[in-house]
Tab-separated table of C-alpha atoms and ligand atoms in Angstrom:
chain	number	residue	atom	x	y	z
A	13	MET	CA	25.084	10.860	15.956
A	14	LYS	CA	21.656	9.714	17.126
A	15	VAL	CA	18.443	9.851	15.096
A	16	LEU	CA	15.009	9.344	16.608
A	17	VAL	CA	12.727	7.538	14.146
A	18	ILE	CA	8.996	8.103	14.563
A	19	ASN	CA	6.287	6.036	12.883
A	20	CYS	CA	2.963	7.492	13.879
A	21	GLY	CA	-0.296	5.658	13.196
A	22	SER	CA	-3.816	6.759	14.086
A	23	SER	CA	-3.691	5.091	17.516
A	24	SER	CA	-0.042	4.098	17.902
A	25	LEU	CA	3.398	5.669	17.874
A	26	LYS	CA	6.381	3.409	17.204
A	27	PHE	CA	9.856	4.771	17.835
A	28	GLN	CA	13.531	3.829	17.619
A	29	LEU	CA	16.647	5.698	18.623
A	30	ILE	CA	19.401	4.712	16.207
A	31	ASP	CA	23.107	5.526	16.174
A	32	VAL	CA	23.517	6.251	12.460
A	33	GLU	CA	27.278	5.758	12.477
A	34	THR	CA	27.185	2.221	13.916
A	35	GLU	CA	23.549	1.572	12.853
A	36	GLU	CA	22.935	0.230	16.351
A	37	VAL	CA	19.382	0.427	17.725
A	38	ILE	CA	19.770	2.053	21.151
A	39	VAL	CA	16.095	1.995	22.087
A	40	LYS	CA	12.912	0.826	20.484
A	41	GLY	CA	9.334	0.844	21.618
A	42	ILE	CA	5.730	1.735	21.091
A	43	CYS	CA	2.925	3.797	22.562
A	44	ASP	CA	-0.149	1.754	21.726
A	45	ARG	CA	-3.907	2.388	21.948
A	46	ILE	CA	-3.452	6.160	22.088
A	47	ALA	CA	-6.763	7.847	22.986
A	48	ILE	CA	-8.318	4.395	23.498
A	49	GLU	CA	-8.896	2.698	26.830
A	50	GLY	CA	-6.003	0.445	27.873
A	51	SER	CA	-3.088	2.530	26.503
A	52	ARG	CA	0.308	0.907	26.824
A	53	PHE	CA	3.922	2.091	26.719
A	54	VAL	CA	6.780	-0.274	25.826
A	55	PHE	CA	10.394	0.908	25.993
A	56	SER	CA	13.257	-1.519	25.253
A	57	ALA	CA	16.754	-0.131	25.732
A	58	LEU	CA	19.912	-2.005	24.873
A	59	ASN	CA	21.170	-3.979	27.917
A	60	LYS	CA	18.320	-2.772	30.131
A	61	GLU	CA	15.132	-4.335	31.338
A	62	THR	CA	12.145	-3.623	29.087
A	63	ILE	CA	9.525	-1.271	30.469
A	64	ASP	CA	5.998	-2.411	29.639
A	65	SER	CA	3.431	-0.325	31.448
A	66	LYS	CA	-0.216	0.627	31.258
A	67	ILE	CA	-0.537	4.413	31.287
A	68	VAL	CA	-3.090	6.968	30.170
A	69	LEU	CA	-2.226	8.403	26.753
A	70	LYS	CA	-4.885	10.924	25.783
A	71	ASN	CA	-3.217	11.950	22.527
A	72	HIS	CA	0.017	11.756	20.508
A	73	ALA	CA	1.505	14.674	22.452
A	74	ASP	CA	1.178	12.589	25.634
A	75	ALA	CA	2.944	9.749	23.837
A	76	MET	CA	5.840	11.986	22.696
A	77	LYS	CA	6.161	13.357	26.208
A	78	ILE	CA	6.532	9.948	27.868
A	79	ILE	CA	9.003	8.800	25.184
A	80	LEU	CA	11.249	11.863	25.553
A	81	GLU	CA	11.034	11.810	29.354
A	82	THR	CA	11.994	8.131	29.466
A	83	LEU	CA	14.856	8.612	26.996
A	84	THR	CA	16.402	11.160	29.380
A	85	ASP	CA	15.309	9.511	32.632
A	86	GLU	CA	18.182	8.996	35.075
A	87	LYS	CA	17.372	5.340	35.787
A	88	ASN	CA	15.819	3.999	32.578
A	89	GLY	CA	17.111	6.488	30.043
A	90	VAL	CA	19.951	6.251	27.531
A	91	ILE	CA	20.845	9.920	26.976
A	92	LYS	CA	21.544	12.817	29.336
A	93	SER	CA	19.645	15.447	27.415
A	94	LEU	CA	17.498	15.775	24.293
A	95	ASP	CA	20.374	17.732	22.709
A	96	GLU	CA	21.996	14.349	22.064
A	97	ILE	CA	19.291	13.644	19.475
A	98	THR	CA	20.692	15.197	16.288
A	99	ALA	CA	17.533	14.801	14.223
A	100	VAL	CA	14.131	13.173	14.054
A	101	GLY	CA	13.043	11.089	11.026
A	102	HIS	CA	9.295	10.802	10.473
A	103	ARG	CA	7.597	8.174	8.350
A	104	VAL	CA	4.978	9.904	6.187
A	105	VAL	CA	2.670	7.716	4.129
A	106	HIS	CA	1.642	9.903	1.178
A	107	GLY	CA	3.878	12.445	-0.512
A	108	GLY	CA	1.830	12.639	-3.733
A	109	GLU	CA	3.764	13.815	-6.782
A	110	ARG	CA	5.299	16.603	-4.762
A	111	PHE	CA	7.893	14.466	-2.945
A	112	ALA	CA	10.174	12.165	-4.929
A	113	SER	CA	12.662	11.959	-2.049
A	114	SER	CA	12.960	12.651	1.666
A	115	VAL	CA	12.916	16.276	2.761
A	116	ILE	CA	13.816	18.459	5.749
A	117	ILE	CA	10.562	19.507	7.407
A	118	ASN	CA	9.680	23.209	7.454
A	119	ASP	CA	6.338	25.046	7.432
A	120	ASP	CA	5.996	24.718	3.636
A	121	VAL	CA	6.601	20.957	3.832
A	122	ILE	CA	4.005	20.603	6.601
A	123	LYS	CA	1.519	22.479	4.399
A	124	ALA	CA	2.311	20.230	1.427
A	125	ILE	CA	1.855	17.080	3.557
A	126	GLU	CA	-1.506	18.491	4.664
A	127	GLU	CA	-2.417	18.974	1.006
A	128	CYS	CA	-1.508	15.338	0.232
A	129	SER	CA	-3.812	14.245	3.080
A	130	ASP	CA	-6.669	14.218	0.642
A	131	LEU	CA	-5.083	11.069	-0.839
A	132	ALA	CA	-4.511	9.260	2.491
A	133	PRO	CA	-6.648	11.035	5.088
A	134	LEU	CA	-6.152	8.717	8.063
A	135	HIS	CA	-2.461	8.038	7.573
A	136	ASN	CA	-1.148	11.507	6.774
A	137	LYS	CA	-3.180	13.109	9.540
A	138	ALA	CA	-1.642	10.700	12.055
A	139	ASN	CA	1.868	11.348	10.660
A	140	LEU	CA	1.313	15.105	10.984
A	141	THR	CA	0.199	14.697	14.589
A	142	GLY	CA	3.563	13.073	15.340
A	143	ILE	CA	5.434	15.869	13.551
A	144	GLN	CA	3.527	18.571	15.464
A	145	ALA	CA	4.053	16.839	18.827
A	146	CYS	CA	7.811	16.593	18.159
A	147	LYS	CA	8.036	20.172	16.919
A	148	LYS	CA	6.442	21.377	20.129
A	149	MET	CA	8.786	19.456	22.420
A	150	MET	CA	12.026	19.745	20.408
A	151	PRO	CA	11.600	23.000	18.433
A	152	GLU	CA	15.306	23.337	17.582
A	153	THR	CA	15.889	19.744	16.418
A	154	PRO	CA	15.823	19.243	12.638
A	155	MET	CA	13.166	16.851	11.365
A	156	VAL	CA	13.048	14.929	8.097
A	157	ALA	CA	9.994	13.406	6.372
A	158	VAL	CA	10.539	10.047	4.667
A	159	PHE	CA	7.656	9.131	2.359
A	160	ASP	CA	6.257	5.658	1.585
A	161	THR	CA	5.424	6.870	-1.913
A	162	ALA	CA	8.739	8.582	-2.798
A	163	PHE	CA	10.625	5.510	-4.073
A	164	HIS	CA	7.892	4.894	-6.662
A	165	GLN	CA	8.039	8.373	-8.182
A	166	THR	CA	10.424	6.968	-10.819
A	167	MET	CA	7.581	4.930	-12.382
A	168	PRO	CA	7.042	5.848	-16.032
A	169	GLU	CA	3.741	7.306	-17.198
A	170	GLU	CA	2.625	4.046	-18.838
A	171	ALA	CA	2.890	2.309	-15.455
A	172	TYR	CA	1.262	4.949	-13.254
A	173	LEU	CA	-1.645	6.079	-15.453
A	174	TYR	CA	-5.047	4.425	-15.132
A	175	GLY	CA	-7.053	3.852	-18.290
A	176	ILE	CA	-9.636	6.495	-17.387
A	177	PRO	CA	-10.200	10.011	-18.837
A	178	TYR	CA	-6.888	11.873	-18.615
A	179	ASP	CA	-8.755	14.876	-17.181
A	180	TYR	CA	-8.922	13.136	-13.802
A	181	TYR	CA	-5.165	12.905	-13.719
A	182	GLU	CA	-4.788	16.562	-14.703
A	183	LYS	CA	-7.470	17.831	-12.331
A	184	TYR	CA	-6.997	15.592	-9.289
A	185	LYS	CA	-3.744	13.685	-9.863
A	186	VAL	CA	-5.605	10.376	-9.945
A	187	ARG	CA	-2.843	7.859	-10.702
A	188	LYS	CA	-0.928	4.963	-9.207
A	189	TYR	CA	1.432	6.074	-6.397
A	190	GLY	CA	2.428	2.861	-4.625
A	191	PHE	CA	3.405	2.376	-0.983
A	192	HIS	CA	5.898	0.472	1.231
A	193	GLY	CA	8.567	2.387	-0.736
A	194	THR	CA	11.026	2.565	2.158
A	195	SER	CA	10.849	-1.207	2.564
A	196	HIS	CA	11.165	-1.945	-1.171
A	197	ALA	CA	14.169	0.397	-1.426
A	198	TYR	CA	15.905	-1.167	1.591
A	199	VAL	CA	15.339	-4.739	0.389
A	200	ALA	CA	16.543	-3.963	-3.151
A	201	GLN	CA	19.750	-2.473	-1.702
A	202	ARG	CA	20.339	-5.553	0.452
A	203	ALA	CA	19.604	-7.882	-2.478
A	204	ALA	CA	22.399	-6.284	-4.487
A	205	VAL	CA	24.782	-6.855	-1.545
A	206	LEU	CA	23.693	-10.507	-1.223
A	207	MET	CA	24.137	-11.037	-4.966
A	208	ASP	CA	27.474	-9.210	-4.895
A	209	LYS	CA	26.411	-6.948	-7.766
A	210	ASP	CA	25.702	-3.280	-8.327
A	211	GLN	CA	21.964	-2.441	-8.205
A	212	LYS	CA	22.469	-0.674	-11.541
A	213	GLU	CA	23.015	-4.101	-13.183
A	214	LEU	CA	20.023	-5.845	-11.612
A	215	LYS	CA	16.375	-6.486	-12.420
A	216	LEU	CA	14.714	-7.273	-9.087
A	217	ILE	CA	11.200	-8.020	-7.908
A	218	VAL	CA	10.505	-7.276	-4.252
A	219	CYS	CA	7.510	-8.941	-2.582
A	220	HIS	CA	6.597	-7.150	0.647
A	221	LEU	CA	4.131	-9.657	2.091
A	222	GLY	CA	2.739	-8.532	5.429
A	223	ASN	CA	-0.701	-7.619	6.628
A	224	GLY	CA	-0.523	-5.008	3.871
A	225	ALA	CA	1.215	-6.478	0.820
A	226	SER	CA	2.749	-5.153	-2.389
A	227	VAL	CA	5.120	-6.194	-5.154
A	228	THR	CA	7.569	-3.816	-6.863
A	229	ALA	CA	9.624	-4.135	-10.029
A	230	VAL	CA	13.013	-2.526	-9.326
A	231	LYS	CA	14.965	-2.090	-12.552
A	232	TYR	CA	18.563	-0.923	-12.230
A	233	GLY	CA	17.841	0.495	-8.753
A	234	LYS	CA	14.607	2.304	-9.616
A	235	SER	CA	10.978	1.386	-9.031
A	236	ILE	CA	9.343	1.054	-12.454
A	237	ASP	CA	6.037	-0.461	-11.343
A	238	THR	CA	4.316	-1.475	-8.139
A	239	SER	CA	1.098	-3.242	-7.242
A	240	MET	CA	-0.533	-0.701	-4.877
A	241	GLY	CA	-2.230	2.264	-6.488
A	242	LEU	CA	-3.826	5.588	-5.634
A	243	THR	CA	-4.372	3.976	-2.244
A	244	PRO	CA	-3.034	0.752	-0.681
A	245	LEU	CA	-6.186	-1.127	-1.775
A	246	GLU	CA	-4.948	-2.138	-5.237
A	247	GLY	CA	-2.884	-5.194	-6.097
A	248	LEU	CA	-2.339	-8.305	-4.007
A	249	ILE	CA	-4.861	-10.066	-1.797
A	250	MET	CA	-3.992	-8.817	1.703
A	251	GLY	CA	-5.030	-9.476	5.320
A	252	THR	CA	-8.342	-7.632	5.013
A	253	ARG	CA	-8.017	-5.797	1.647
A	254	SER	CA	-9.317	-7.251	-1.594
A	255	GLY	CA	-6.550	-6.073	-3.922
A	256	ASP	CA	-7.501	-5.920	-7.632
A	257	ILE	CA	-11.156	-6.362	-8.533
A	258	ASP	CA	-13.417	-5.392	-11.416
A	259	PRO	CA	-14.931	-2.052	-10.245
A	260	SER	CA	-18.321	-3.234	-11.568
A	261	VAL	CA	-18.447	-5.597	-8.579
A	262	LEU	CA	-19.270	-2.549	-6.440
A	263	GLY	CA	-22.318	-1.536	-8.499
A	264	TYR	CA	-23.495	-5.134	-8.715
A	265	ILE	CA	-23.303	-5.902	-4.971
A	266	GLY	CA	-24.553	-2.378	-4.143
A	267	ASN	CA	-27.722	-3.013	-6.181
A	268	LYS	CA	-28.297	-6.501	-4.835
A	269	GLU	CA	-27.777	-5.585	-1.174
A	270	ASN	CA	-28.803	-1.935	-1.226
A	271	LYS	CA	-25.404	-0.770	-0.017
A	272	GLY	CA	-23.823	2.635	-0.614
A	273	LEU	CA	-20.270	3.363	-1.776
A	274	GLU	CA	-18.970	4.062	1.720
A	275	GLU	CA	-20.157	0.719	3.033
A	276	LEU	CA	-18.771	-1.088	-0.011
A	277	MET	CA	-15.369	0.597	0.325
A	278	LYS	CA	-15.312	-0.482	3.957
A	279	MET	CA	-16.032	-4.040	2.825
A	280	LEU	CA	-13.108	-3.933	0.352
A	281	ASN	CA	-10.692	-2.479	2.912
A	282	HIS	CA	-11.688	-4.277	6.099
A	283	ASP	CA	-13.743	-7.405	5.396
A	284	SER	CA	-12.036	-8.808	2.307
A	285	GLY	CA	-8.657	-10.391	1.507
A	286	LEU	CA	-7.654	-13.456	3.526
A	287	LEU	CA	-10.324	-12.641	6.102
A	288	GLY	CA	-13.109	-12.439	3.545
A	289	LEU	CA	-11.978	-15.375	1.396
A	290	SER	CA	-11.593	-17.650	4.420
A	291	GLY	CA	-15.192	-16.909	5.377
A	292	GLY	CA	-14.194	-14.833	8.385
A	293	GLU	CA	-11.634	-17.371	9.693
A	294	SER	CA	-8.875	-14.807	10.258
A	295	SER	CA	-6.839	-12.043	8.611
A	296	ASP	CA	-3.728	-13.330	10.379
A	297	PHE	CA	-1.583	-15.473	8.109
A	298	ARG	CA	-0.463	-17.779	10.925
A	299	ASP	CA	-4.106	-18.737	11.600
A	300	ILE	CA	-4.700	-19.319	7.900
A	301	VAL	CA	-1.595	-21.542	7.663
A	302	SER	CA	-2.555	-23.662	10.670
A	303	ALA	CA	-6.090	-24.116	9.300
A	304	TYR	CA	-4.577	-24.944	5.861
A	305	GLU	CA	-2.436	-27.625	7.476
A	306	LYS	CA	-5.623	-29.185	8.871
A	307	ASN	CA	-7.029	-29.132	5.329
A	308	ASP	CA	-9.650	-26.531	6.188
A	309	GLU	CA	-11.336	-25.861	2.855
A	310	ARG	CA	-11.725	-22.124	3.475
A	311	ALA	CA	-8.089	-21.653	4.441
A	312	VAL	CA	-6.894	-23.693	1.442
A	313	ARG	CA	-8.858	-21.460	-0.910
A	314	ALA	CA	-7.578	-18.247	0.729
A	315	LEU	CA	-3.944	-19.350	0.706
A	316	LYS	CA	-4.064	-20.592	-2.886
A	317	ALA	CA	-5.596	-17.314	-4.082
A	318	PHE	CA	-2.962	-15.297	-2.156
A	319	ALA	CA	-0.069	-17.253	-3.697
A	320	TYR	CA	-1.587	-17.240	-7.202
A	321	ARG	CA	-2.121	-13.475	-7.243
A	322	THR	CA	1.437	-12.850	-6.025
A	323	ALA	CA	2.924	-15.187	-8.653
A	324	LYS	CA	0.870	-13.445	-11.343
A	325	TYR	CA	2.356	-10.073	-10.374
A	326	ILE	CA	5.858	-11.537	-10.446
A	327	GLY	CA	5.136	-12.836	-13.944
A	328	SER	CA	3.864	-9.479	-15.134
A	329	TYR	CA	6.836	-7.602	-13.691
A	330	THR	CA	9.219	-10.076	-15.305
A	331	ALA	CA	7.596	-9.010	-18.581
A	332	ALA	CA	7.712	-5.304	-17.612
A	333	MET	CA	11.505	-5.546	-17.122
A	334	ASN	CA	12.042	-8.069	-19.944
A	335	GLY	CA	13.677	-10.422	-17.439
A	336	VAL	CA	14.446	-10.826	-13.756
A	337	ASP	CA	17.671	-11.578	-11.866
A	338	GLY	CA	16.375	-11.785	-8.314
A	339	ILE	CA	13.090	-12.148	-6.418
A	340	CYS	CA	13.013	-11.010	-2.778
A	341	PHE	CA	10.573	-11.899	-0.019
A	342	THR	CA	10.146	-9.623	2.975
A	343	ALA	CA	7.770	-8.554	5.833
A	344	GLY	CA	5.866	-10.813	8.277
A	345	ILE	CA	4.645	-13.406	5.772
A	346	GLY	CA	7.441	-13.121	3.196
A	347	GLU	CA	10.182	-13.503	5.823
A	348	ASN	CA	8.554	-16.315	7.781
A	349	SER	CA	6.414	-18.538	5.601
A	350	GLY	CA	8.386	-21.143	3.658
A	351	LEU	CA	5.036	-22.616	2.648
A	352	VAL	CA	3.861	-19.532	0.791
A	353	ARG	CA	7.278	-18.896	-0.804
A	354	ASP	CA	7.209	-22.467	-2.090
A	355	MET	CA	3.642	-22.095	-3.426
A	356	ILE	CA	4.566	-18.867	-5.241
A	357	CYS	CA	7.858	-20.169	-6.653
A	358	ASN	CA	6.102	-23.282	-8.000
A	359	TYR	CA	4.512	-21.023	-10.609
A	360	LEU	CA	7.928	-19.711	-11.669
A	361	THR	CA	9.919	-22.798	-12.597
A	362	TYR	CA	9.591	-21.728	-16.271
A	363	LEU	CA	12.209	-19.091	-15.404
A	364	GLY	CA	14.668	-21.824	-14.480
A	365	LEU	CA	14.150	-20.957	-10.819
A	366	LYS	CA	15.086	-23.743	-8.389
A	367	LEU	CA	14.252	-23.323	-4.716
A	368	ASP	CA	16.510	-25.073	-2.176
A	369	PRO	CA	13.957	-26.718	0.169
A	370	ASP	CA	16.289	-26.748	3.199
A	371	LYS	CA	17.165	-23.083	2.891
A	372	ASN	CA	13.528	-22.195	2.250
A	373	GLU	CA	12.592	-23.772	5.605
A	374	LYS	CA	14.780	-21.336	7.593
A	375	ARG	CA	12.843	-18.409	9.032
A	376	GLY	CA	13.599	-14.692	9.123
A	377	LYS	CA	17.289	-14.943	8.146
A	378	GLU	CA	18.770	-12.857	5.327
A	379	GLN	CA	19.849	-15.378	2.684
A	380	ILE	CA	19.594	-16.688	-0.859
A	381	ILE	CA	17.207	-19.667	-0.875
A	382	THR	CA	17.717	-21.002	-4.419
A	383	THR	CA	20.210	-23.658	-5.535
A	384	GLN	CA	23.573	-22.715	-7.070
A	385	ASP	CA	22.357	-23.532	-10.591
A	386	SER	CA	19.077	-21.594	-10.365
A	387	ASN	CA	18.722	-19.056	-13.207
A	388	VAL	CA	16.990	-16.573	-10.909
A	389	LYS	CA	18.032	-15.979	-7.312
A	390	VAL	CA	15.294	-15.964	-4.671
A	391	MET	CA	16.112	-14.206	-1.417
A	392	VAL	CA	14.618	-13.759	2.041
A	393	ILE	CA	15.505	-10.298	3.311
A	394	PRO	CA	14.066	-9.076	6.627
A	395	THR	CA	12.970	-5.496	6.038
A	396	ASN	CA	14.165	-2.607	8.195
A	397	GLU	CA	12.157	0.530	7.485
A	398	GLU	CA	13.352	2.277	10.651
A	399	LEU	CA	17.021	1.917	9.702
A	400	MET	CA	16.221	3.196	6.211
A	401	ILE	CA	14.416	6.227	7.705
A	402	ALA	CA	17.423	6.909	9.967
A	403	ARG	CA	19.793	6.659	6.968
A	404	GLU	CA	17.604	8.975	4.872
A	405	THR	CA	17.394	11.477	7.741
A	406	TYR	CA	21.176	11.512	8.083
A	407	LYS	CA	21.593	11.898	4.318
A	408	GLU	CA	19.159	14.848	4.108
A	409	LEU	CA	20.845	16.522	7.036
A	410	LYS	CA	24.262	16.236	5.371
A	411	ASN	CA	22.822	17.462	2.045
A	412	GLY	CA	21.122	20.370	3.788
A	413	LYS	CA	24.386	21.653	5.256
B	527	LIG	P1	3.621	-7.428	9.027
B	527	LIG	O1	2.458	-6.608	8.522
B	527	LIG	O2	4.854	-7.317	8.196
B	527	LIG	O3	3.889	-7.226	10.492
B	527	LIG	O4	3.174	-8.962	8.881
B	527	LIG	C1	2.077	-9.466	9.584
B	527	LIG	C2	1.678	-10.808	8.978
B	527	LIG	O5	2.802	-11.711	9.033
B	527	LIG	C3	0.531	-11.459	9.717
B	527	LIG	O6	-0.438	-11.942	8.799
B	527	LIG	C4	1.216	-12.638	10.422
B	527	LIG	O7	0.349	-13.717	10.597
B	527	LIG	C5	2.321	-12.978	9.453
B	527	LIG	N1	3.350	-13.782	10.101
B	527	LIG	C6	4.131	-13.449	11.147
B	527	LIG	N2	4.911	-14.504	11.538
B	527	LIG	C7	4.591	-15.532	10.705
B	527	LIG	C8	5.016	-16.891	10.585
B	527	LIG	N3	5.923	-17.401	11.404
B	527	LIG	N4	4.471	-17.647	9.600
B	527	LIG	C9	3.547	-17.138	8.768
B	527	LIG	N5	3.085	-15.867	8.846
B	527	LIG	C10	3.588	-15.073	9.790
């Protein structure tokens, strides 16, 4: 049984065709720079040469068309007809309070996703474009929406409410939602396997450290708190996002520099984080690390602030769960940077946590990186959101029958 996984961004469409029984990735690829000059199509099929071509992609429908045509192409394709695709799983960023789990897409669901768009205008609109393009080309194939926010719907009220007038929650559902849920859920599942325990016995903290970054407290298999909020701006210092700040900073800078809210929000989302702290050096962690290794003052300050903020969240979630059994690192930075893992874990020795330096040096491999006698296990677990979306799609399909 094959599931096509679609992850649609505003100018890109990533896809994977996965055999859900063997969990083998049959094809993966991307349509990049959609509706921008220099569009590109990459299609990598198992045991075949990768196609990497420049083509005109005017919109997401064009992207879907080239993907489906190539999948069934006699020479480059991997299936004879689109009927071999049992279902399509779509990543959807914001499901609001309406969606606490994945759901089979119908007209009501599409309407509800549109309604949630208020909370994540750019993301949800792009996700809907992918759903509409698929619906048009494969009208009979069931589709499932898998939400980034769904895993966090188990957070208790005391974790998701902001300390502002309750009216705003009642009227507009202003609250913490959290994101990267598919990744946090996948990593927590894998952590339990690595620790040879049931998730229901474990208190875990998952650090998804990529260009966007968030930390989640997963208690007995459920998210009970997470660092991102109403939008992905809250929490950790990220590539270009500020993470937590005192909201008064906006009024203060706005007055000093005569800037409006829109411009200030743009500054917090696009010019801040590692990029802003390093004085415009880079938002890419690899650049920051190589500058740090040359003792570049700006990079040192950015990296130290990134590690400190992450460690602080781990500390607060240890308190939220009254203990922690395992801490997991995932995504581009978390999987690859032994340096940052070491800097973060240095704040946590009070837990009796002992990192194994040799294991911590290894990159991108799923493993426990603490010593045998460490009180808390630290793990590196490469995330796999696409596989999780395929699994969820399969599960919903079986439930729906
Ligand atoms: P993601 O958003 O998960 O794709 O992660 C992107 C981030 O991971 C970027 O900031 C990259 O610089 C960072 N990254 C990727 N590979 C490495 C590496 N080998 N060492 C440090 N950071 C890395």
